Amino acid sequence: MSQLQILDAYFAENREKHLEELSEFLRIPSISSLSEHKQNIQTAAEWLADELRELNIENVSVDQTAGHPVVYGEWLHAEGKPTILFYGHYDVQPVDPLHLWESEPFNPVIRDNKLFARGASDDKGQVFMHLKMIEALFATEGTLPVNVKFIYEGEEEIGSPNLPAYVEEHKTKLAADLILISDTGLYAPGKPAVCYGLRGLTGVQIDVRGAKGDLHSGLYGGGVQNAIHALADILASFRDEHGTIQVEGFYDKVLPLSEEERQAYRELNFDEAALKQEIEVIELFGEEGFSYLEQTWARPTLEINGVFGGFSGEGIKTVLPAEAGAKITCRLVPDQDPNEIVELLKAHIDKHKPKGVEVTVSEFDKGAPFLTPFDHPLIQAAGRSYERIYNVPTAFTRGGGSIPIVAAFDEILSLPVVLMGFGLNSENFHAPNEHFHLENFDKGLRVLGDYLYEVSNLKF
């Protein structure tokens, strides 16, 4: 039997046992954003640590931070072989609104070969796959084809505020040849994807102040600046009618797409008509000269996320609003720097500030973009492992969203990051009725096992 066949037999024989163990993990309400679940977070961290010890992983620890704990472990006995650092998170989102759940969020149930529970897909189910893959290799081979380290955090859903400092402090301990993360998804059902890049994020809040208070529009209208009109002028200055961002210098450091990447995106044959129908819009809109996938994966954005000010109750109130504001976020791509972009935004706002108002700008949290080269041997090896199990070509994609800690890993540890996820966009992570398709749980275990053998034979 081949190595893959041996693993397949082990996973098939132990499937029910593994699903019950995963359900035990999912029953822990490890909600990181709610202080009343602090002990549950600790319980989940200890559960993970116990699992690692059961696998004979060494130097396992639950390391306290200024927030929630980091779980660490290692096995370093594959002499002369690469070292993989596995990352994931054991915290989950809140479950509100509870009445929309069809089953209890922390009482896992299986319906239609889908496992329903908070954290099933994001990210406990995928973290659990790392552990069971390691278990299978030890059980069938008695050893591992590569060296492994594990770092699992309990703060990803609140922006990983303490993990960068932990990584910086433990750089030597975390040294490896690559970081493997399973917290992304497939391109489509039955269509695997290796995500090799993520957009960064930065943003500001704009507050516009005019008179000392709202003014009567009959007495003062036409002679005093309206804060909302002033804000609207600023907002309108950000983009032209074609969707091109007008902030001076905004595109200066954008890393262009290679022709190989653009061709790979074209070959995905993305169905824009189906997307329009799904989200119920008449037409799509984005920066001219780029396809929808290029616009959402590899081009930067500037979006107005919220506008506030004036009177919005029933009926009409004839006032000149004294205050108005807006929240702006930008998705960034390599090689844009979040701090530089904020300074460019501030300069643009100052340049376009209308007369008669004062404008202040407040910064939000920032995350840098991330990219492992499309043709990197570790990325291509991941594609081969997916194809071996799914029997279809692997899509090589970038993610339109942001996982700030990925960029921090890249910056602090200077390692290639391989994102091998098994979720689907339809699985309601962060929403009621989160679930994980067990077809991808089953196949994902085999993909991960195969990838360790792929990595063990690479020279890089």
GROMACS .gro file of C-alpha atoms in nm:
model
  460
    1MET     CA    1   0.000   0.000   0.000
    2SER     CA    2   0.112   0.356  -0.069
    3GLN     CA    3   0.158   0.607   0.211
    4LEU     CA    4  -0.163   0.779   0.101
    5GLN     CA    5  -0.359   0.453   0.103
    6ILE     CA    6  -0.233   0.375   0.452
    7LEU     CA    7  -0.344   0.717   0.575
    8ASP     CA    8  -0.678   0.678   0.400
    9ALA     CA    9  -0.745   0.349   0.577
   10TYR     CA   10  -0.656   0.499   0.915
   11PHE     CA   11  -0.884   0.799   0.872
   12ALA     CA   12  -1.172   0.581   0.754
   13GLU     CA   13  -1.136   0.345   1.049
   14ASN     CA   14  -1.120   0.628   1.305
   15ARG     CA   15  -1.368   0.873   1.153
   16GLU     CA   16  -1.643   0.842   1.414
   17LYS     CA   17  -1.393   0.863   1.699
   18HIS     CA   18  -1.237   1.173   1.548
   19LEU     CA   19  -1.571   1.345   1.500
   20GLU     CA   20  -1.665   1.281   1.861
   21GLU     CA   21  -1.332   1.425   1.975
   22LEU     CA   22  -1.388   1.731   1.754
   23SER     CA   23  -1.735   1.771   1.904
   24GLU     CA   24  -1.580   1.773   2.251
   25PHE     CA   25  -1.354   2.059   2.141
   26LEU     CA   26  -1.648   2.247   1.986
   27ARG     CA   27  -1.852   2.223   2.306
   28ILE     CA   28  -1.612   2.465   2.478
   29PRO     CA   29  -1.759   2.818   2.432
   30SER     CA   30  -1.422   2.987   2.379
   31ILE     CA   31  -1.553   3.332   2.280
   32SER     CA   32  -1.256   3.565   2.302
   33SER     CA   33  -1.444   3.895   2.283
   34LEU     CA   34  -1.662   3.838   2.591
   35SER     CA   35  -1.500   3.860   2.932
   36GLU     CA   36  -1.742   3.612   3.087
   37HIS     CA   37  -1.582   3.341   2.869
   38LYS     CA   38  -1.228   3.398   2.993
   39GLN     CA   39  -1.225   3.064   3.176
   40ASN     CA   40  -1.364   2.889   2.867
   41ILE     CA   41  -1.074   3.028   2.668
   42GLN     CA   42  -0.833   2.881   2.924
   43THR     CA   43  -1.018   2.549   2.908
   44ALA     CA   44  -0.988   2.537   2.530
   45ALA     CA   45  -0.617   2.615   2.548
   46GLU     CA   46  -0.564   2.335   2.802
   47TRP     CA   47  -0.769   2.098   2.583
   48LEU     CA   48  -0.537   2.167   2.290
   49ALA     CA   49  -0.228   2.124   2.504
   50ASP     CA   50  -0.355   1.789   2.633
   51GLU     CA   51  -0.418   1.676   2.275
   52LEU     CA   52  -0.064   1.768   2.175
   53ARG     CA   53   0.076   1.574   2.471
   54GLU     CA   54  -0.136   1.272   2.374
   55LEU     CA   55   0.036   1.285   2.035
   56ASN     CA   56   0.378   1.274   2.204
   57ILE     CA   57   0.449   1.630   2.099
   58GLU     CA   58   0.723   1.767   2.323
   59ASN     CA   59   0.777   2.089   2.520
   60VAL     CA   60   0.404   2.159   2.521
   61SER     CA   61   0.312   2.475   2.708
   62VAL     CA   62   0.017   2.705   2.766
   63ASP     CA   63   0.187   3.045   2.765
   64GLN     CA   64   0.005   3.335   2.924
   65THR     CA   65   0.002   3.671   2.748
   66ALA     CA   66  -0.148   4.007   2.835
   67GLY     CA   67  -0.469   3.860   2.696
   68HIS     CA   68  -0.552   3.499   2.618
   69PRO     CA   69  -0.299   3.210   2.618
   70VAL     CA   70  -0.083   3.081   2.337
   71VAL     CA   71  -0.042   2.703   2.307
   72TYR     CA   72   0.297   2.578   2.188
   73GLY     CA   73   0.450   2.237   2.117
   74GLU     CA   74   0.720   2.079   1.901
   75TRP     CA   75   0.858   1.752   1.766
   76LEU     CA   76   1.205   1.785   1.612
   77HIS     CA   77   1.336   1.437   1.539
   78ALA     CA   78   1.327   1.428   1.158
   79GLU     CA   79   1.697   1.487   1.111
   80GLY     CA   80   1.789   1.681   0.799
   81LYS     CA   81   1.424   1.749   0.712
   82PRO     CA   82   1.237   2.080   0.698
   83THR     CA   83   1.040   2.220   0.991
   84ILE     CA   84   0.675   2.321   0.954
   85LEU     CA   85   0.524   2.568   1.200
   86PHE     CA   86   0.148   2.508   1.225
   87TYR     CA   87  -0.070   2.805   1.321
   88GLY     CA   88  -0.438   2.829   1.403
   89HIS     CA   89  -0.677   2.975   1.658
   90TYR     CA   90  -0.903   2.815   1.914
   91ASP     CA   91  -1.118   3.119   1.991
   92VAL     CA   92  -1.454   3.173   1.823
   93GLN     CA   93  -1.700   3.450   1.747
   94PRO     CA   94  -2.005   3.528   1.963
   95VAL     CA   95  -2.323   3.342   1.868
   96ASP     CA   96  -2.576   3.627   1.850
   97PRO     CA   97  -2.848   3.632   1.732
   98LEU     CA   98  -2.915   3.305   1.913
   99HIS     CA   99  -3.273   3.265   1.790
  100LEU     CA  100  -3.150   3.219   1.431
  101TRP     CA  101  -2.959   2.900   1.515
  102GLU     CA  102  -3.135   2.580   1.415
  103SER     CA  103  -2.944   2.389   1.684
  104GLU     CA  104  -2.747   2.491   1.992
  105PRO     CA  105  -2.423   2.662   1.881
  106PHE     CA  106  -2.210   2.472   2.134
  107ASN     CA  107  -2.389   2.139   2.102
  108PRO     CA  108  -2.251   2.002   1.773
  109VAL     CA  109  -2.486   1.811   1.545
  110ILE     CA  110  -2.440   1.650   1.204
  111ARG     CA  111  -2.702   1.711   0.934
  112ASP     CA  112  -2.660   1.628   0.566
  113ASN     CA  113  -2.293   1.539   0.622
  114LYS     CA  114  -2.229   1.886   0.768
  115LEU     CA  115  -2.112   1.947   1.124
  116PHE     CA  116  -2.302   2.241   1.278
  117ALA     CA  117  -2.146   2.434   1.568
  118ARG     CA  118  -1.973   2.762   1.639
  119GLY     CA  119  -1.609   2.713   1.540
  120ALA     CA  120  -1.677   2.408   1.322
  121SER     CA  121  -1.521   2.577   1.019
  122ASP     CA  122  -1.353   2.883   1.175
  123ASP     CA  123  -1.115   2.758   1.303
  124LYS     CA  124  -1.147   2.471   1.550
  125GLY     CA  125  -1.239   2.215   1.286
  126GLN     CA  126  -0.937   2.301   1.075
  127VAL     CA  127  -0.700   2.316   1.376
  128PHE     CA  128  -0.828   1.974   1.479
  129MET     CA  129  -0.737   1.839   1.134
  130HIS     CA  130  -0.372   1.929   1.200
  131LEU     CA  131  -0.378   1.719   1.516
  132LYS     CA  132  -0.548   1.415   1.365
  133MET     CA  133  -0.316   1.421   1.064
  134ILE     CA  134  -0.018   1.407   1.300
  135GLU     CA  135  -0.188   1.130   1.498
  136ALA     CA  136  -0.237   0.927   1.181
  137LEU     CA  137   0.127   0.960   1.076
  138PHE     CA  138   0.254   0.851   1.416
  139ALA     CA  139   0.007   0.562   1.426
  140THR     CA  140   0.090   0.431   1.079
  141GLU     CA  141   0.457   0.521   1.039
  142GLY     CA  142   0.578   0.558   1.397
  143THR     CA  143   0.741   0.889   1.305
  144LEU     CA  144   0.690   1.207   1.101
  145PRO     CA  145   0.844   1.292   0.762
  146VAL     CA  146   0.923   1.648   0.878
  147ASN     CA  147   0.984   1.839   1.198
  148VAL     CA  148   0.681   2.019   1.340
  149LYS     CA  149   0.604   2.308   1.571
  150PHE     CA  150   0.263   2.432   1.677
  151ILE     CA  151   0.140   2.778   1.779
  152TYR     CA  152  -0.230   2.819   1.850
  153GLU     CA  153  -0.377   3.143   1.981
  154GLY     CA  154  -0.698   3.249   2.151
  155GLU     CA  155  -0.730   3.604   2.018
  156GLU     CA  156  -0.759   3.583   1.640
  157GLU     CA  157  -1.124   3.685   1.643
  158ILE     CA  158  -1.033   4.008   1.826
  159GLY     CA  159  -0.740   4.096   1.600
  160SER     CA  160  -0.453   3.901   1.764
  161PRO     CA  161  -0.346   4.200   1.979
  162ASN     CA  162  -0.086   4.007   2.181
  163LEU     CA  163   0.047   3.750   1.935
  164PRO     CA  164   0.297   3.972   1.747
  165ALA     CA  165   0.475   4.053   2.074
  166TYR     CA  166   0.478   3.682   2.163
  167VAL     CA  167   0.624   3.591   1.823
  168GLU     CA  168   0.886   3.864   1.851
  169GLU     CA  169   0.987   3.743   2.197
  170HIS     CA  170   1.007   3.379   2.088
  171LYS     CA  171   1.158   3.418   1.740
  172THR     CA  172   1.428   3.160   1.805
  173LYS     CA  173   1.185   2.902   1.941
  174LEU     CA  174   0.951   2.955   1.645
  175ALA     CA  175   1.222   2.927   1.378
  176ALA     CA  176   1.105   2.703   1.091
  177ASP     CA  177   1.113   2.664   0.714
  178LEU     CA  178   0.749   2.751   0.653
  179ILE     CA  179   0.426   2.838   0.831
  180LEU     CA  180   0.119   2.631   0.745
  181ILE     CA  181  -0.223   2.778   0.821
  182SER     CA  182  -0.563   2.620   0.769
  183ASP     CA  183  -0.800   2.913   0.818
  184THR     CA  184  -0.905   2.984   0.460
  185GLY     CA  185  -1.130   2.803   0.216
  186LEU     CA  186  -1.171   2.625  -0.114
  187TYR     CA  187  -1.232   2.828  -0.429
  188ALA     CA  188  -1.567   2.652  -0.472
  189PRO     CA  189  -1.726   2.318  -0.373
  190GLY     CA  190  -1.497   2.046  -0.504
  191LYS     CA  191  -1.244   2.304  -0.625
  192PRO     CA  192  -0.940   2.334  -0.393
  193ALA     CA  193  -0.735   2.650  -0.367
  194VAL     CA  194  -0.400   2.758  -0.231
  195CYS     CA  195  -0.423   3.116  -0.109
  196TYR     CA  196  -0.081   3.276  -0.157
  197GLY     CA  197  -0.165   3.636  -0.071
  198LEU     CA  198  -0.390   3.848   0.150
  199ARG     CA  199  -0.475   4.215   0.140
  200GLY     CA  200  -0.378   4.438   0.429
  201LEU     CA  201  -0.607   4.681   0.606
  202THR     CA  202  -0.600   5.034   0.738
  203GLY     CA  203  -0.858   5.300   0.798
  204VAL     CA  204  -0.956   5.630   0.952
  205GLN     CA  205  -1.254   5.810   1.095
  206ILE     CA  206  -1.322   6.159   0.963
  207ASP     CA  207  -1.500   6.402   1.196
  208VAL     CA  208  -1.622   6.734   1.057
  209ARG     CA  209  -1.721   7.017   1.290
  210GLY     CA  210  -1.889   7.341   1.188
  211ALA     CA  211  -2.090   7.570   1.418
  212LYS     CA  212  -2.116   7.530   1.797
  213GLY     CA  213  -2.444   7.343   1.747
  214ASP     CA  214  -2.712   7.265   1.490
  215LEU     CA  215  -2.853   7.580   1.334
  216HIS     CA  216  -3.195   7.674   1.196
  217SER     CA  217  -3.174   7.631   0.819
  218GLY     CA  218  -3.404   7.926   0.756
  219LEU     CA  219  -3.205   8.168   0.968
  220TYR     CA  220  -2.854   8.050   0.877
  221GLY     CA  221  -2.890   7.845   0.555
  222GLY     CA  222  -2.682   7.986   0.272
  223GLY     CA  223  -2.450   8.174   0.503
  224VAL     CA  224  -2.293   7.902   0.718
  225GLN     CA  225  -2.121   7.584   0.608
  226ASN     CA  226  -2.323   7.263   0.649
  227ALA     CA  227  -2.105   6.990   0.806
  228ILE     CA  228  -2.267   6.715   0.601
  229HIS     CA  229  -2.213   6.904   0.275
  230ALA     CA  230  -1.850   6.952   0.373
  231LEU     CA  231  -1.813   6.584   0.454
  232ALA     CA  232  -1.978   6.487   0.124
  233ASP     CA  233  -1.725   6.700  -0.066
  234ILE     CA  234  -1.438   6.519   0.107
  235LEU     CA  235  -1.588   6.177   0.042
  236ALA     CA  236  -1.658   6.253  -0.322
  237SER     CA  237  -1.295   6.348  -0.373
  238PHE     CA  238  -1.163   5.999  -0.293
  239ARG     CA  239  -1.257   5.823  -0.620
  240ASP     CA  240  -1.342   5.918  -0.975
  241GLU     CA  241  -1.637   5.787  -1.174
  242HIS     CA  242  -1.432   5.487  -1.290
  243GLY     CA  243  -1.347   5.371  -0.938
  244THR     CA  244  -0.987   5.492  -0.950
  245ILE     CA  245  -0.867   5.624  -0.615
  246GLN     CA  246  -0.763   5.989  -0.635
  247VAL     CA  247  -0.543   6.006  -0.325
  248GLU     CA  248  -0.204   6.126  -0.444
  249GLY     CA  249   0.060   5.852  -0.417
  250PHE     CA  250  -0.192   5.582  -0.327
  251TYR     CA  251  -0.087   5.345  -0.608
  252ASP     CA  252   0.284   5.430  -0.610
  253LYS     CA  253   0.403   5.113  -0.436
  254VAL     CA  254   0.142   4.866  -0.561
  255LEU     CA  255   0.312   4.546  -0.679
  256PRO     CA  256   0.174   4.471  -1.027
  257LEU     CA  257   0.021   4.134  -1.109
  258SER     CA  258   0.239   3.909  -1.320
  259GLU     CA  259   0.103   3.787  -1.652
  260GLU     CA  260   0.116   3.430  -1.513
  261GLU     CA  261  -0.113   3.533  -1.228
  262ARG     CA  262  -0.356   3.713  -1.457
  263GLN     CA  263  -0.371   3.410  -1.684
  264ALA     CA  264  -0.432   3.181  -1.386
  265TYR     CA  265  -0.724   3.402  -1.280
  266ARG     CA  266  -0.869   3.401  -1.631
  267GLU     CA  267  -0.856   3.022  -1.636
  268LEU     CA  268  -1.081   3.010  -1.330
  269ASN     CA  269  -1.366   3.130  -1.556
  270PHE     CA  270  -1.528   3.331  -1.278
  271ASP     CA  271  -1.902   3.374  -1.339
  272GLU     CA  272  -1.978   3.744  -1.290
  273ALA     CA  273  -2.341   3.699  -1.398
  274ALA     CA  274  -2.395   3.442  -1.124
  275LEU     CA  275  -2.239   3.677  -0.870
  276LYS     CA  276  -2.468   3.962  -0.971
  277GLN     CA  277  -2.768   3.734  -0.930
  278GLU     CA  278  -2.645   3.606  -0.594
  279ILE     CA  279  -2.592   3.950  -0.438
  280GLU     CA  280  -2.880   4.109  -0.633
  281VAL     CA  281  -2.706   4.399  -0.804
  282ILE     CA  282  -2.772   4.534  -1.153
  283GLU     CA  283  -2.404   4.557  -1.241
  284LEU     CA  284  -2.062   4.525  -1.083
  285PHE     CA  285  -1.838   4.825  -1.026
  286GLY     CA  286  -1.463   4.845  -0.981
  287GLU     CA  287  -1.136   4.989  -1.098
  288GLU     CA  288  -1.124   4.994  -1.477
  289GLY     CA  289  -0.879   4.766  -1.657
  290PHE     CA  290  -0.902   4.480  -1.411
  291SER     CA  291  -1.127   4.176  -1.383
  292TYR     CA  292  -1.347   4.119  -1.079
  293LEU     CA  293  -1.101   3.868  -0.931
  294GLU     CA  294  -0.811   4.106  -0.988
  295GLN     CA  295  -1.008   4.391  -0.833
  296THR     CA  296  -1.098   4.193  -0.521
  297TRP     CA  297  -0.779   3.990  -0.472
  298ALA     CA  298  -0.490   4.201  -0.597
  299ARG     CA  299  -0.590   4.567  -0.619
  300PRO     CA  300  -0.620   4.813  -0.331
  301THR     CA  301  -0.949   4.971  -0.230
  302LEU     CA  302  -1.087   5.271  -0.047
  303GLU     CA  303  -1.438   5.219   0.087
  304ILE     CA  304  -1.674   5.435   0.293
  305ASN     CA  305  -1.807   5.201   0.562
  306GLY     CA  306  -2.038   5.439   0.743
  307VAL     CA  307  -2.162   5.799   0.744
  308PHE     CA  308  -2.327   5.979   1.035
  309GLY     CA  309  -2.458   6.327   1.118
  310GLY     CA  310  -2.766   6.545   1.112
  311PHE     CA  311  -3.126   6.432   1.156
  312SER     CA  312  -3.239   6.089   1.036
  313GLY     CA  313  -3.563   6.038   1.230
  314GLU     CA  314  -3.915   6.028   1.094
  315GLY     CA  315  -4.024   6.337   0.908
  316ILE     CA  316  -3.797   6.636   0.852
  317LYS     CA  317  -3.600   6.869   1.075
  318THR     CA  318  -3.479   7.184   0.906
  319VAL     CA  319  -3.132   7.226   1.054
  320LEU     CA  320  -2.777   7.285   0.940
  321PRO     CA  321  -2.593   6.996   1.111
  322ALA     CA  322  -2.294   7.112   1.312
  323GLU     CA  323  -2.123   6.771   1.306
  324ALA     CA  324  -2.079   6.489   1.060
  325GLY     CA  325  -1.846   6.195   1.023
  326ALA     CA  326  -1.751   5.891   0.822
  327LYS     CA  327  -1.550   5.574   0.863
  328ILE     CA  328  -1.309   5.481   0.582
  329THR     CA  329  -1.114   5.160   0.532
  330CYS     CA  330  -0.860   5.062   0.268
  331ARG     CA  331  -0.767   4.710   0.166
  332LEU     CA  332  -0.399   4.715   0.074
  333VAL     CA  333  -0.182   4.499  -0.149
  334PRO     CA  334   0.192   4.433  -0.163
  335ASP     CA  335   0.401   4.657  -0.131
  336GLN     CA  336   0.177   4.919   0.027
  337ASP     CA  337   0.256   5.024   0.383
  338PRO     CA  338  -0.047   5.086   0.612
  339ASN     CA  339   0.122   5.372   0.797
  340GLU     CA  340   0.218   5.548   0.473
  341ILE     CA  341  -0.136   5.509   0.338
  342VAL     CA  342  -0.282   5.672   0.650
  343GLU     CA  343  -0.050   5.970   0.603
  344LEU     CA  344  -0.156   5.997   0.239
  345LEU     CA  345  -0.522   5.990   0.344
  346LYS     CA  346  -0.462   6.265   0.599
  347ALA     CA  347  -0.286   6.480   0.341
  348HIS     CA  348  -0.568   6.428   0.091
  349ILE     CA  349  -0.835   6.515   0.347
  350ASP     CA  350  -0.648   6.830   0.449
  351LYS     CA  351  -0.611   6.932   0.085
  352HIS     CA  352  -0.983   6.885   0.016
  353LYS     CA  353  -1.120   7.029   0.340
  354PRO     CA  354  -1.399   7.277   0.254
  355LYS     CA  355  -1.411   7.623   0.405
  356GLY     CA  356  -1.599   7.685   0.727
  357VAL     CA  357  -1.533   7.359   0.911
  358GLU     CA  358  -1.268   7.189   1.119
  359VAL     CA  359  -1.173   6.831   1.031
  360THR     CA  360  -1.006   6.574   1.255
  361VAL     CA  361  -0.882   6.231   1.150
  362SER     CA  362  -0.855   5.932   1.387
  363GLU     CA  363  -0.668   5.616   1.295
  364PHE     CA  364  -0.790   5.256   1.321
  365ASP     CA  365  -0.584   4.939   1.368
  366LYS     CA  366  -0.361   4.843   1.076
  367GLY     CA  367  -0.252   4.520   0.910
  368ALA     CA  368   0.007   4.479   0.637
  369PRO     CA  369  -0.058   4.285   0.315
  370PHE     CA  370   0.108   3.949   0.263
  371LEU     CA  371   0.236   3.757  -0.040
  372THR     CA  372   0.428   3.434  -0.089
  373PRO     CA  373   0.539   3.421  -0.455
  374PHE     CA  374   0.293   3.238  -0.679
  375ASP     CA  375   0.565   3.008  -0.813
  376HIS     CA  376   0.727   2.927  -0.476
  377PRO     CA  377   0.802   2.551  -0.451
  378LEU     CA  378   0.603   2.524  -0.126
  379ILE     CA  379   0.298   2.683  -0.288
  380GLN     CA  380   0.320   2.457  -0.592
  381ALA     CA  381   0.368   2.151  -0.369
  382ALA     CA  382   0.049   2.239  -0.183
  383GLY     CA  383  -0.132   2.251  -0.516
  384ARG     CA  384  -0.009   1.902  -0.601
  385SER     CA  385  -0.134   1.762  -0.269
  386TYR     CA  386  -0.479   1.910  -0.322
  387GLU     CA  387  -0.496   1.773  -0.676
  388ARG     CA  388  -0.396   1.426  -0.561
  389ILE     CA  389  -0.698   1.408  -0.330
  390TYR     CA  390  -0.961   1.619  -0.508
  391ASN     CA  391  -0.869   1.497  -0.858
  392VAL     CA  392  -0.913   1.843  -1.011
  393PRO     CA  393  -0.661   2.122  -1.080
  394THR     CA  394  -0.588   2.349  -0.785
  395ALA     CA  395  -0.675   2.717  -0.805
  396PHE     CA  396  -0.404   2.958  -0.694
  397THR     CA  397  -0.576   3.256  -0.539
  398ARG     CA  398  -0.526   3.564  -0.331
  399GLY     CA  399  -0.766   3.651  -0.052
  400GLY     CA  400  -0.951   3.979  -0.063
  401GLY     CA  401  -0.974   3.990   0.315
  402SER     CA  402  -0.708   4.037   0.578
  403ILE     CA  403  -0.552   3.817   0.847
  404PRO     CA  404  -0.316   4.068   1.010
  405ILE     CA  405  -0.117   3.805   1.201
  406VAL     CA  406  -0.012   3.644   0.870
  407ALA     CA  407   0.167   3.962   0.771
  408ALA     CA  408   0.319   3.978   1.119
  409PHE     CA  409   0.451   3.622   1.081
  410ASP     CA  410   0.596   3.716   0.744
  411GLU     CA  411   0.761   4.030   0.881
  412ILE     CA  412   0.892   3.891   1.212
  413LEU     CA  413   0.991   3.537   1.113
  414SER     CA  414   1.068   3.598   0.743
  415LEU     CA  415   0.914   3.266   0.643
  416PRO     CA  416   0.698   3.162   0.350
  417VAL     CA  417   0.335   3.122   0.457
  418VAL     CA  418   0.121   2.849   0.301
  419LEU     CA  419  -0.254   2.890   0.344
  420MET     CA  420  -0.420   2.550   0.299
  421GLY     CA  421  -0.783   2.587   0.402
  422PHE     CA  422  -1.082   2.357   0.364
  423GLY     CA  423  -1.382   2.576   0.442
  424LEU     CA  424  -1.643   2.714   0.205
  425ASN     CA  425  -1.776   3.070   0.188
  426SER     CA  426  -2.127   2.932   0.240
  427GLU     CA  427  -2.049   2.785   0.582
  428ASN     CA  428  -2.175   3.081   0.788
  429PHE     CA  429  -1.859   3.142   0.988
  430HIS     CA  430  -1.923   3.448   1.210
  431ALA     CA  431  -2.298   3.392   1.157
  432PRO     CA  432  -2.572   3.166   1.295
  433ASN     CA  433  -2.563   2.801   1.184
  434GLU     CA  434  -2.190   2.786   1.121
  435HIS     CA  435  -2.102   2.447   0.978
  436PHE     CA  436  -1.825   2.244   0.817
  437HIS     CA  437  -1.878   2.015   0.518
  438LEU     CA  438  -1.747   1.679   0.634
  439GLU     CA  439  -1.650   1.588   0.279
  440ASN     CA  440  -1.380   1.853   0.309
  441PHE     CA  441  -1.292   1.743   0.662
  442ASP     CA  442  -1.227   1.393   0.524
  443LYS     CA  443  -1.036   1.505   0.218
  444GLY     CA  444  -0.849   1.774   0.406
  445LEU     CA  445  -0.694   1.524   0.647
  446ARG     CA  446  -0.553   1.335   0.352
  447VAL     CA  447  -0.433   1.651   0.176
  448LEU     CA  448  -0.244   1.765   0.486
  449GLY     CA  449  -0.082   1.426   0.533
  450ASP     CA  450   0.024   1.415   0.170
  451TYR     CA  451   0.165   1.768   0.196
  452LEU     CA  452   0.400   1.670   0.476
  453TYR     CA  453   0.549   1.406   0.248
  454GLU     CA  454   0.570   1.659  -0.035
  455VAL     CA  455   0.758   1.903   0.187
  456SER     CA  456   0.991   1.633   0.315
  457ASN     CA  457   1.116   1.572  -0.039
  458LEU     CA  458   1.163   1.936  -0.138
  459LYS     CA  459   1.496   2.111  -0.165
  460PHE     CA  460   1.459   2.482  -0.082
   0.00000   0.00000   0.00000
